[in-house]
Short mmCIF file of C-alpha atoms (C1' of nucleotides) in Angstrom, two decimals:
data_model
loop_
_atom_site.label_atom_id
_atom_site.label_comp_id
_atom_site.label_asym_id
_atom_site.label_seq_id
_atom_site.Cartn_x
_atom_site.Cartn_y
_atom_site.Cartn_z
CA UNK A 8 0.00 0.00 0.00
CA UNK A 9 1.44 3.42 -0.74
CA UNK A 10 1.82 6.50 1.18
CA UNK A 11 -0.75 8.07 -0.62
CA UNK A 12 -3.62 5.36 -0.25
CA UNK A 13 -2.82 4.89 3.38
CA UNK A 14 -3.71 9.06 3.30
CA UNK A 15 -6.62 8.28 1.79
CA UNK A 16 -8.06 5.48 4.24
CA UNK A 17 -8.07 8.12 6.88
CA UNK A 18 -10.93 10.06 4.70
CA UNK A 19 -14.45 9.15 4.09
CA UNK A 20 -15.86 7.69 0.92
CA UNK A 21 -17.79 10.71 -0.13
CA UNK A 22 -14.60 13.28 0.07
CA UNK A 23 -16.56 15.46 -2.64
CA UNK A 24 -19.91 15.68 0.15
CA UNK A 25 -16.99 16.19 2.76
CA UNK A 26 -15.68 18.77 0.86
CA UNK A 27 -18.74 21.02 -0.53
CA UNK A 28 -19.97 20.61 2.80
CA UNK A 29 -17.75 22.99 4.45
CA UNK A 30 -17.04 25.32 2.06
CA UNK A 31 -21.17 25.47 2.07
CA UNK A 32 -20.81 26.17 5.36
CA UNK A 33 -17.73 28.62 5.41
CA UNK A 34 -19.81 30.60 2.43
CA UNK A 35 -22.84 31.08 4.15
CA UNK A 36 -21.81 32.67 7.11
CA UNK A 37 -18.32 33.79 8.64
CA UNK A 38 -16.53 35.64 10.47
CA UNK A 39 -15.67 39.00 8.63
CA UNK A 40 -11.75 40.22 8.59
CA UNK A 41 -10.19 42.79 7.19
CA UNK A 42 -7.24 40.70 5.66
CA UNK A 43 -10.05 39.02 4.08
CA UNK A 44 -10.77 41.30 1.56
CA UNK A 45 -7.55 41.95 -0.06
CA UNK A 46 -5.54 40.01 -2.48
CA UNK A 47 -2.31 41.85 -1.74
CA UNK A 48 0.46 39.51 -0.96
CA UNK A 49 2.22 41.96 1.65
CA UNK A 50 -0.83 42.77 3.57
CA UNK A 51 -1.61 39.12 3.52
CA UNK A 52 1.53 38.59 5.07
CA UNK A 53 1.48 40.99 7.70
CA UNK A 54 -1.53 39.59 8.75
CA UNK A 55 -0.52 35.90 8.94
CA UNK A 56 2.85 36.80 10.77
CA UNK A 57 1.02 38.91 13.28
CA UNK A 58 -1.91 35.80 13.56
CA UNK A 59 0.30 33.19 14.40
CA UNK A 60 1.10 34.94 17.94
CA UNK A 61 -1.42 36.86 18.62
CA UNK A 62 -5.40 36.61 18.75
CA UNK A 63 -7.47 37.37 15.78
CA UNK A 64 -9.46 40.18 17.57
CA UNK A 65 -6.46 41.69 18.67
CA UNK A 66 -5.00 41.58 15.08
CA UNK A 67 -7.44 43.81 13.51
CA UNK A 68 -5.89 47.66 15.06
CA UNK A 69 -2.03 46.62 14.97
CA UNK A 70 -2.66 45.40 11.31
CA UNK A 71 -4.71 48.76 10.12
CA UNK A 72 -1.95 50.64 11.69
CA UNK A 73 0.90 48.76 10.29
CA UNK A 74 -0.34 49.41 7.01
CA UNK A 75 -1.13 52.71 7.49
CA UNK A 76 2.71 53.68 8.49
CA UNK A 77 4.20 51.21 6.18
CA UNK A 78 1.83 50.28 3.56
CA UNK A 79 3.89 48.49 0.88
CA UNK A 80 6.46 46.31 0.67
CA UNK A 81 8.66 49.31 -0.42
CA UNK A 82 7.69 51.32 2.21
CA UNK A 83 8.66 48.70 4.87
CA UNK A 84 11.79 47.53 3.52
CA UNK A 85 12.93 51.61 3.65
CA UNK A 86 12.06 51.70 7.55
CA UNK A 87 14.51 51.56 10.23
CA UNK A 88 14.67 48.16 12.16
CA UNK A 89 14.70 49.81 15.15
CA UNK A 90 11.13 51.59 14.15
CA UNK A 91 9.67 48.37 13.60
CA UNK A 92 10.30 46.83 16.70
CA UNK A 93 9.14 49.89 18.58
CA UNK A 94 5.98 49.34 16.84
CA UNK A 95 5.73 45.65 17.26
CA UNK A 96 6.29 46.25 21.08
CA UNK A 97 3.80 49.03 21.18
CA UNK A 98 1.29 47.21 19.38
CA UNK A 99 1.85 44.17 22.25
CA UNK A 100 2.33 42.11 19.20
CA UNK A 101 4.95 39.89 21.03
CA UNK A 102 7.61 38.02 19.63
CA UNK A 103 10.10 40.77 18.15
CA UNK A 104 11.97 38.47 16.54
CA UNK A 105 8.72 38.28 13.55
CA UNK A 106 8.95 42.52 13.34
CA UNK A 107 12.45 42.00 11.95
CA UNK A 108 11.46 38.80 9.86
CA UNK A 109 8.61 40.57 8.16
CA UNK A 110 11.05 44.09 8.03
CA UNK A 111 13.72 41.45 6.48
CA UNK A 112 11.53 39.34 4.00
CA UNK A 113 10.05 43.12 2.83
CA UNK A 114 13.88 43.84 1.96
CA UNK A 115 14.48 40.84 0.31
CA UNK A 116 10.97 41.39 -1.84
CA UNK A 117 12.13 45.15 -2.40
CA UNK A 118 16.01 44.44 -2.90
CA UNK A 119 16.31 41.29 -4.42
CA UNK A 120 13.22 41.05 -6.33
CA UNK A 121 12.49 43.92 -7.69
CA UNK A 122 9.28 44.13 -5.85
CA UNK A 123 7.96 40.93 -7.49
CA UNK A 124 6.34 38.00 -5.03
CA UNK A 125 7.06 34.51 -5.61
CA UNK A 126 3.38 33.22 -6.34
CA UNK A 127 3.68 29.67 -4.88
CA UNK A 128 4.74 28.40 -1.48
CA UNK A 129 8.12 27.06 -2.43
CA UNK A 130 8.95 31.10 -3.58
CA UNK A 131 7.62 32.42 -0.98
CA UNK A 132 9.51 29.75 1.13
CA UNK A 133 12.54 31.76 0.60
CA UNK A 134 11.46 34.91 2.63
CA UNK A 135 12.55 34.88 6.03
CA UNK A 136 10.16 34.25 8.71
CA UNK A 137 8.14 32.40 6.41
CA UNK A 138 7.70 28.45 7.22
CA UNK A 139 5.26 25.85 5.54
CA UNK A 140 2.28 27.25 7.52
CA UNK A 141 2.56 30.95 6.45
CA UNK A 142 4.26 30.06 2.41
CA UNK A 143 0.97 28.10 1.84
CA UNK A 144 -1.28 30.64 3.63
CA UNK A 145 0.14 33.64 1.61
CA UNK A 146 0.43 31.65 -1.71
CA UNK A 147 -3.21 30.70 -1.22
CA UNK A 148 -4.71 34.04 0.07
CA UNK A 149 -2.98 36.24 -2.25
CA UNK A 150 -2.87 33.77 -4.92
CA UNK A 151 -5.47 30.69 -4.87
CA UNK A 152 -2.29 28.75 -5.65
CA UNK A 153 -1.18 26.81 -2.42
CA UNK A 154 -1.53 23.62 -1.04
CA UNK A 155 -3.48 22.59 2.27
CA UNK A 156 -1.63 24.67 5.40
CA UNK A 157 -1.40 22.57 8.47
CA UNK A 158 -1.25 24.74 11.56
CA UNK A 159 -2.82 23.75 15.29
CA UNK A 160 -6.37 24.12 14.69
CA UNK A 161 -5.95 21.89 11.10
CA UNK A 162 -4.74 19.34 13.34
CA UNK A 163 -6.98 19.46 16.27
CA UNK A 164 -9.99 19.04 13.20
CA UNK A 165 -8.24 16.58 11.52
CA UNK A 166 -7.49 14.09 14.61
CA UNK A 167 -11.16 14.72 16.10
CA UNK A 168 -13.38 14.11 12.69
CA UNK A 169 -11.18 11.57 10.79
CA UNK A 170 -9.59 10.28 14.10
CA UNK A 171 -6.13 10.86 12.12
CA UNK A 172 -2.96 10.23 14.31
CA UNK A 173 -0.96 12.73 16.30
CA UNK A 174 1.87 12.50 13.41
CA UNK A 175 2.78 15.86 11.44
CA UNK A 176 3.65 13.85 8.24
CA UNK A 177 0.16 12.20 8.88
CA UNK A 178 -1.38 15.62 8.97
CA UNK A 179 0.28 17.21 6.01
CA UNK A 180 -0.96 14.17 3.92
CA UNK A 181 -4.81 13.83 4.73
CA UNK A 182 -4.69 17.60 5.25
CA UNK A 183 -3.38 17.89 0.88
CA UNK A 184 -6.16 14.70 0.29
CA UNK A 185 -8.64 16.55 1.58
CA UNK A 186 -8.19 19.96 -0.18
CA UNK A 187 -10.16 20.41 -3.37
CA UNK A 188 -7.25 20.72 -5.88
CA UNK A 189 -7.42 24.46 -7.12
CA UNK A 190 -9.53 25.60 -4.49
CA UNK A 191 -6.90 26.68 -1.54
CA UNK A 192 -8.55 30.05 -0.99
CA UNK A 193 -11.35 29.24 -0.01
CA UNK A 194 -10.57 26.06 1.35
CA UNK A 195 -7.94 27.03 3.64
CA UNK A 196 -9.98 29.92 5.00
CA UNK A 197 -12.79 27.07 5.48
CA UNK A 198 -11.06 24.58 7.51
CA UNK A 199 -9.04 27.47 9.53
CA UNK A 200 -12.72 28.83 10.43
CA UNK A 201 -14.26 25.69 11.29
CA UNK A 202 -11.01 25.08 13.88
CA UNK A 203 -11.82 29.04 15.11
CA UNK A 204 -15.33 28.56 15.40
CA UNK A 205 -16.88 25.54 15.83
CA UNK A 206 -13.85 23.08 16.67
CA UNK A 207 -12.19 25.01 18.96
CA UNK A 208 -10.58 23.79 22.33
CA UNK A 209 -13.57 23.40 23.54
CA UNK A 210 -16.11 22.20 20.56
CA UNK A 211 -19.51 23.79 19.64
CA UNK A 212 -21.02 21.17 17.36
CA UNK A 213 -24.41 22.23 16.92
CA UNK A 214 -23.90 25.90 17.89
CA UNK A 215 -21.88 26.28 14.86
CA UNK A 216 -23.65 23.95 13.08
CA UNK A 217 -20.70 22.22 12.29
CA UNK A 218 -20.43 20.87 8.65
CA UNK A 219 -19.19 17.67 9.47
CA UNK A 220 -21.33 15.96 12.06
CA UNK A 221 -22.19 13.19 9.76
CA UNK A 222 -18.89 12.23 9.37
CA UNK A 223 -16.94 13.65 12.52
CA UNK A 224 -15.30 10.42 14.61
CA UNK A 225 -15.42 12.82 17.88
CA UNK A 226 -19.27 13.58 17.41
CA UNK A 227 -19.71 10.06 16.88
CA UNK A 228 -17.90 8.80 19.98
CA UNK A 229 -17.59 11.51 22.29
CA UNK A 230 -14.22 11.99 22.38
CA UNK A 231 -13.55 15.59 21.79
CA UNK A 232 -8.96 15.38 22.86
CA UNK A 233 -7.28 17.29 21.24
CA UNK A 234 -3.70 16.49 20.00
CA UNK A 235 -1.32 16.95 22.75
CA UNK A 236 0.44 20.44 22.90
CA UNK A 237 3.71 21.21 24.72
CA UNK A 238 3.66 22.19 28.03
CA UNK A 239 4.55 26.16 28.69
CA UNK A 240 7.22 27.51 30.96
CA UNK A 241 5.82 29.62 32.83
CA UNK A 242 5.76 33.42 31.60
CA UNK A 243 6.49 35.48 35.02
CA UNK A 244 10.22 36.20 35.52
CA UNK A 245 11.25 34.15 32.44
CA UNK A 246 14.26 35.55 30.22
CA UNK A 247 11.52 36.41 27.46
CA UNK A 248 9.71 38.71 30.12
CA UNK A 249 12.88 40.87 30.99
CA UNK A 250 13.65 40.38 26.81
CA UNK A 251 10.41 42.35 26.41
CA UNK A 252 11.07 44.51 29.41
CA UNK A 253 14.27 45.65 27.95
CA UNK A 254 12.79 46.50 23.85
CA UNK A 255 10.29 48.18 25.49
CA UNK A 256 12.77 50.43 27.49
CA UNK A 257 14.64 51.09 24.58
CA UNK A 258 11.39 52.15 22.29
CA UNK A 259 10.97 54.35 24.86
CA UNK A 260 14.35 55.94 25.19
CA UNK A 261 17.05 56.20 22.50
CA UNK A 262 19.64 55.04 24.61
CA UNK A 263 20.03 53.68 27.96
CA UNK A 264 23.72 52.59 30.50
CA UNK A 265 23.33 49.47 31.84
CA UNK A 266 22.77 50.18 35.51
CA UNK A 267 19.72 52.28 34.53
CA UNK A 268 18.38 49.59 32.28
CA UNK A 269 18.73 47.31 34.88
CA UNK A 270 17.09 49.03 37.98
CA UNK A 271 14.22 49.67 35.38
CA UNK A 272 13.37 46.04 34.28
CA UNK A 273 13.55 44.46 37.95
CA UNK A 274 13.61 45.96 41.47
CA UNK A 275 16.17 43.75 42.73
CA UNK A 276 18.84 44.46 40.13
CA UNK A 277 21.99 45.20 41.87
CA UNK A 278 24.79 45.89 39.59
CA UNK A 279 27.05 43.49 40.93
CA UNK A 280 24.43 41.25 42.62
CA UNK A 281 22.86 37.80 40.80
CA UNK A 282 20.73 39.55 39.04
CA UNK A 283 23.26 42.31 37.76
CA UNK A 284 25.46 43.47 35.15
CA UNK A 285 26.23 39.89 33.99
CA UNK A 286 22.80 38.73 33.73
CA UNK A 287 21.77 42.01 32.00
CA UNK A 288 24.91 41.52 29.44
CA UNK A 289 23.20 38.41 28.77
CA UNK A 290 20.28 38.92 28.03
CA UNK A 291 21.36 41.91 26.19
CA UNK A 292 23.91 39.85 24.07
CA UNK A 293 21.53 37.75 23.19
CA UNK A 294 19.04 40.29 21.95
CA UNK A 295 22.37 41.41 19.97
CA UNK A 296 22.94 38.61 18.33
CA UNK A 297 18.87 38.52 17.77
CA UNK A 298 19.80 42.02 15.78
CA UNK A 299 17.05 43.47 17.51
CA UNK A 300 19.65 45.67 19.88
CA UNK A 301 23.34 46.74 20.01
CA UNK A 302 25.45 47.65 23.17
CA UNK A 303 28.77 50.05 22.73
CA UNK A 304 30.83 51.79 24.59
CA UNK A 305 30.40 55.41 25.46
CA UNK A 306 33.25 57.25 27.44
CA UNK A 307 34.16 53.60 28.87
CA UNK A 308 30.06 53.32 29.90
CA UNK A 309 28.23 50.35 27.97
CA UNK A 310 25.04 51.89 26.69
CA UNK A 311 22.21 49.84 24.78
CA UNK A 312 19.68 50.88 21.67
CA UNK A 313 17.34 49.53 19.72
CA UNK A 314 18.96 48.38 16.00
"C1'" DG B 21 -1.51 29.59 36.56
"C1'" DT B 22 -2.94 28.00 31.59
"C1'" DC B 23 -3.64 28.65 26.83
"C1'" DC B 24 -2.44 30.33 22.42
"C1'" DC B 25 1.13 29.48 18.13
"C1'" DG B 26 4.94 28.90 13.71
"C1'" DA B 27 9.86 29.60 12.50
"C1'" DT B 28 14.65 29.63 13.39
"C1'" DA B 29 18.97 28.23 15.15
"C1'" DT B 30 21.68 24.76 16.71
"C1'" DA C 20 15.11 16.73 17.93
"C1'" DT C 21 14.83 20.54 20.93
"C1'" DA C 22 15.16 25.17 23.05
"C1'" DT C 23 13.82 29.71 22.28
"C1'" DC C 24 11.01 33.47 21.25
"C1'" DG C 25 5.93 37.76 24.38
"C1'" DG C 26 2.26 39.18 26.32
"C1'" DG C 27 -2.77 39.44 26.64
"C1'" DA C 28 -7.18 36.78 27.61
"C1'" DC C 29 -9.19 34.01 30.63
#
DNA sequence: GTCCCGATAT
DNA sequence: ATATCGGGAC
């Protein structure tokens, strides 16, 4: 048996019903985002770069206002790095790290392409900060021309209605059998709304009037797990919070010593103390190397910026 | 305290 | 393979 027909076994009969079903569904009634109604690769981006950390309600003002400051490609590439963080951080849009991704695949668009986008998820593979998930998302958003993405909520559907197993290689398979060839716009919004809506964490079947009753292994049986997800450290007094602490500092003030850094990000920082000047170079070496900061000398005093 | 969530670097 | 990367909602 090959790869492909074990796929298929994980599928019902009637893929076609499976398939008009939910895009039935996803056509009669959804959610309504801005991102939505545009075909433009870069805003498409922005929006899936800022959606994979933060929640869609959330999304909507930090992606109006993105746009509105930098609203092409061009215009983002020509922006300082250090601006875009700022923003990012402003904007609580978390991870700073994707601000000088997106600021970094807008130069490579701008710089190396001549503003032209690659138009299928291999091309678009190229950019930095952009994985499977968000190639396929922009080539099929911007482009109707990707294949099936695969992110959490794909999964979580997946392994509940077609009981497929906890295996990424499993999912990207039955995840492309299951996509109407052609029809990844659409689709992709479809199955990404049904995991939103009706398939969330905690399910709403017949609220949403979920497409796939008939078919769903979970409605059938009960059993509504979810694919295990990795366990979080714990958020207060991590690295990352002091991380954030610090780019927040700097968006604030164009350049800061070390000592005053310090006493600002943590009431206990003592200079020469465990939580001093060699934790701080730390963490501030690391953001360094992130290129999201630098730290040089100024009359023998280290001072740090935003880069 | 728990949940969310993909990409990169190593 | 695995560690790392934020911060708000609940």
């Amino acid at each position: 048996m090959t790869e492909q027909s074990e796929a298929a076994t994980q599928l019902p009969a009637d893929v076609d019903a499976v398939q008009q079903a939910l895009v039935e569904w996803y056509e009669d009634d959804h959610r309504s985002f801005p991102w939505r109604e545009t075909e433009d690769p870069y805003e498409i981006l922005v929006s899936e770069v800022m959606s994979q950390q933060t929640q869609l309600n959330r999304v909507v003002d930090a992606w109006r206002d993105f746009l509105d400051r930098w609203p092409t490609a061009a215009d983002l590439a020509g922006a300082d790095r250090a601006d875009v963080v700022a923003f990012w951080t402003d904007h609580s849009l978390g991870y700073n790290n994707r601000a000088k991704y997106l600021h970094e695949a807008a130069r490579q668009i701008t710089d190396e392409r001549g503003g032209e986008w690659p138009r299928d998820p291999e091309g678009l593979s190229e950019l930095m900060g952009v994985g499977p998930y968000t190639a396929n998302a922009v080539a099929s958003f911007a482009f109707d021309n990707g294949d099936a993405v695969v992110d959490t909520n794909v999964k979580r559907v997946l392994y509940r209605a077609f009981d497929v197993p906890d295996d990424d290689d499993t999912f990207e398979r039955v995840a492309s059998e299951l996509m109407p060839a052609g029809s990844s716009r659409v689709w992709n919004n479809a199955i990404m709304e049904l995991g939103g809506v009706a398939c969330g964490k905690t399910p709403d079947c017949d609220g949403a009037a979920c497409p796939w009753r008939e078919w769903c292994h979970a409605y059938r049986t009960g059993d509504f797990t979810a694919p295990d997800v990795p366990e979080q450290p714990s958020f207060e007094g991590s690295r990352r919070q002091f991380r954030g602490r610090i780019v927040r500092l700097l968006g604030d003030n164009e350049e800061m010593t070390l000592d005053t850094l310090g006493h600002r990000i943590r009431v206990d920082y003592t200079p020469d103390g465990d939580h001093g000047r060699e934790w701080l170079r730390g963490l501030l070496s690391d953001l360094a190397d992130d290129g999201l900061v630098s730290v040089d000398e100024r009359d023998g005093n280290p001072v740090a910026r935003l880069r």
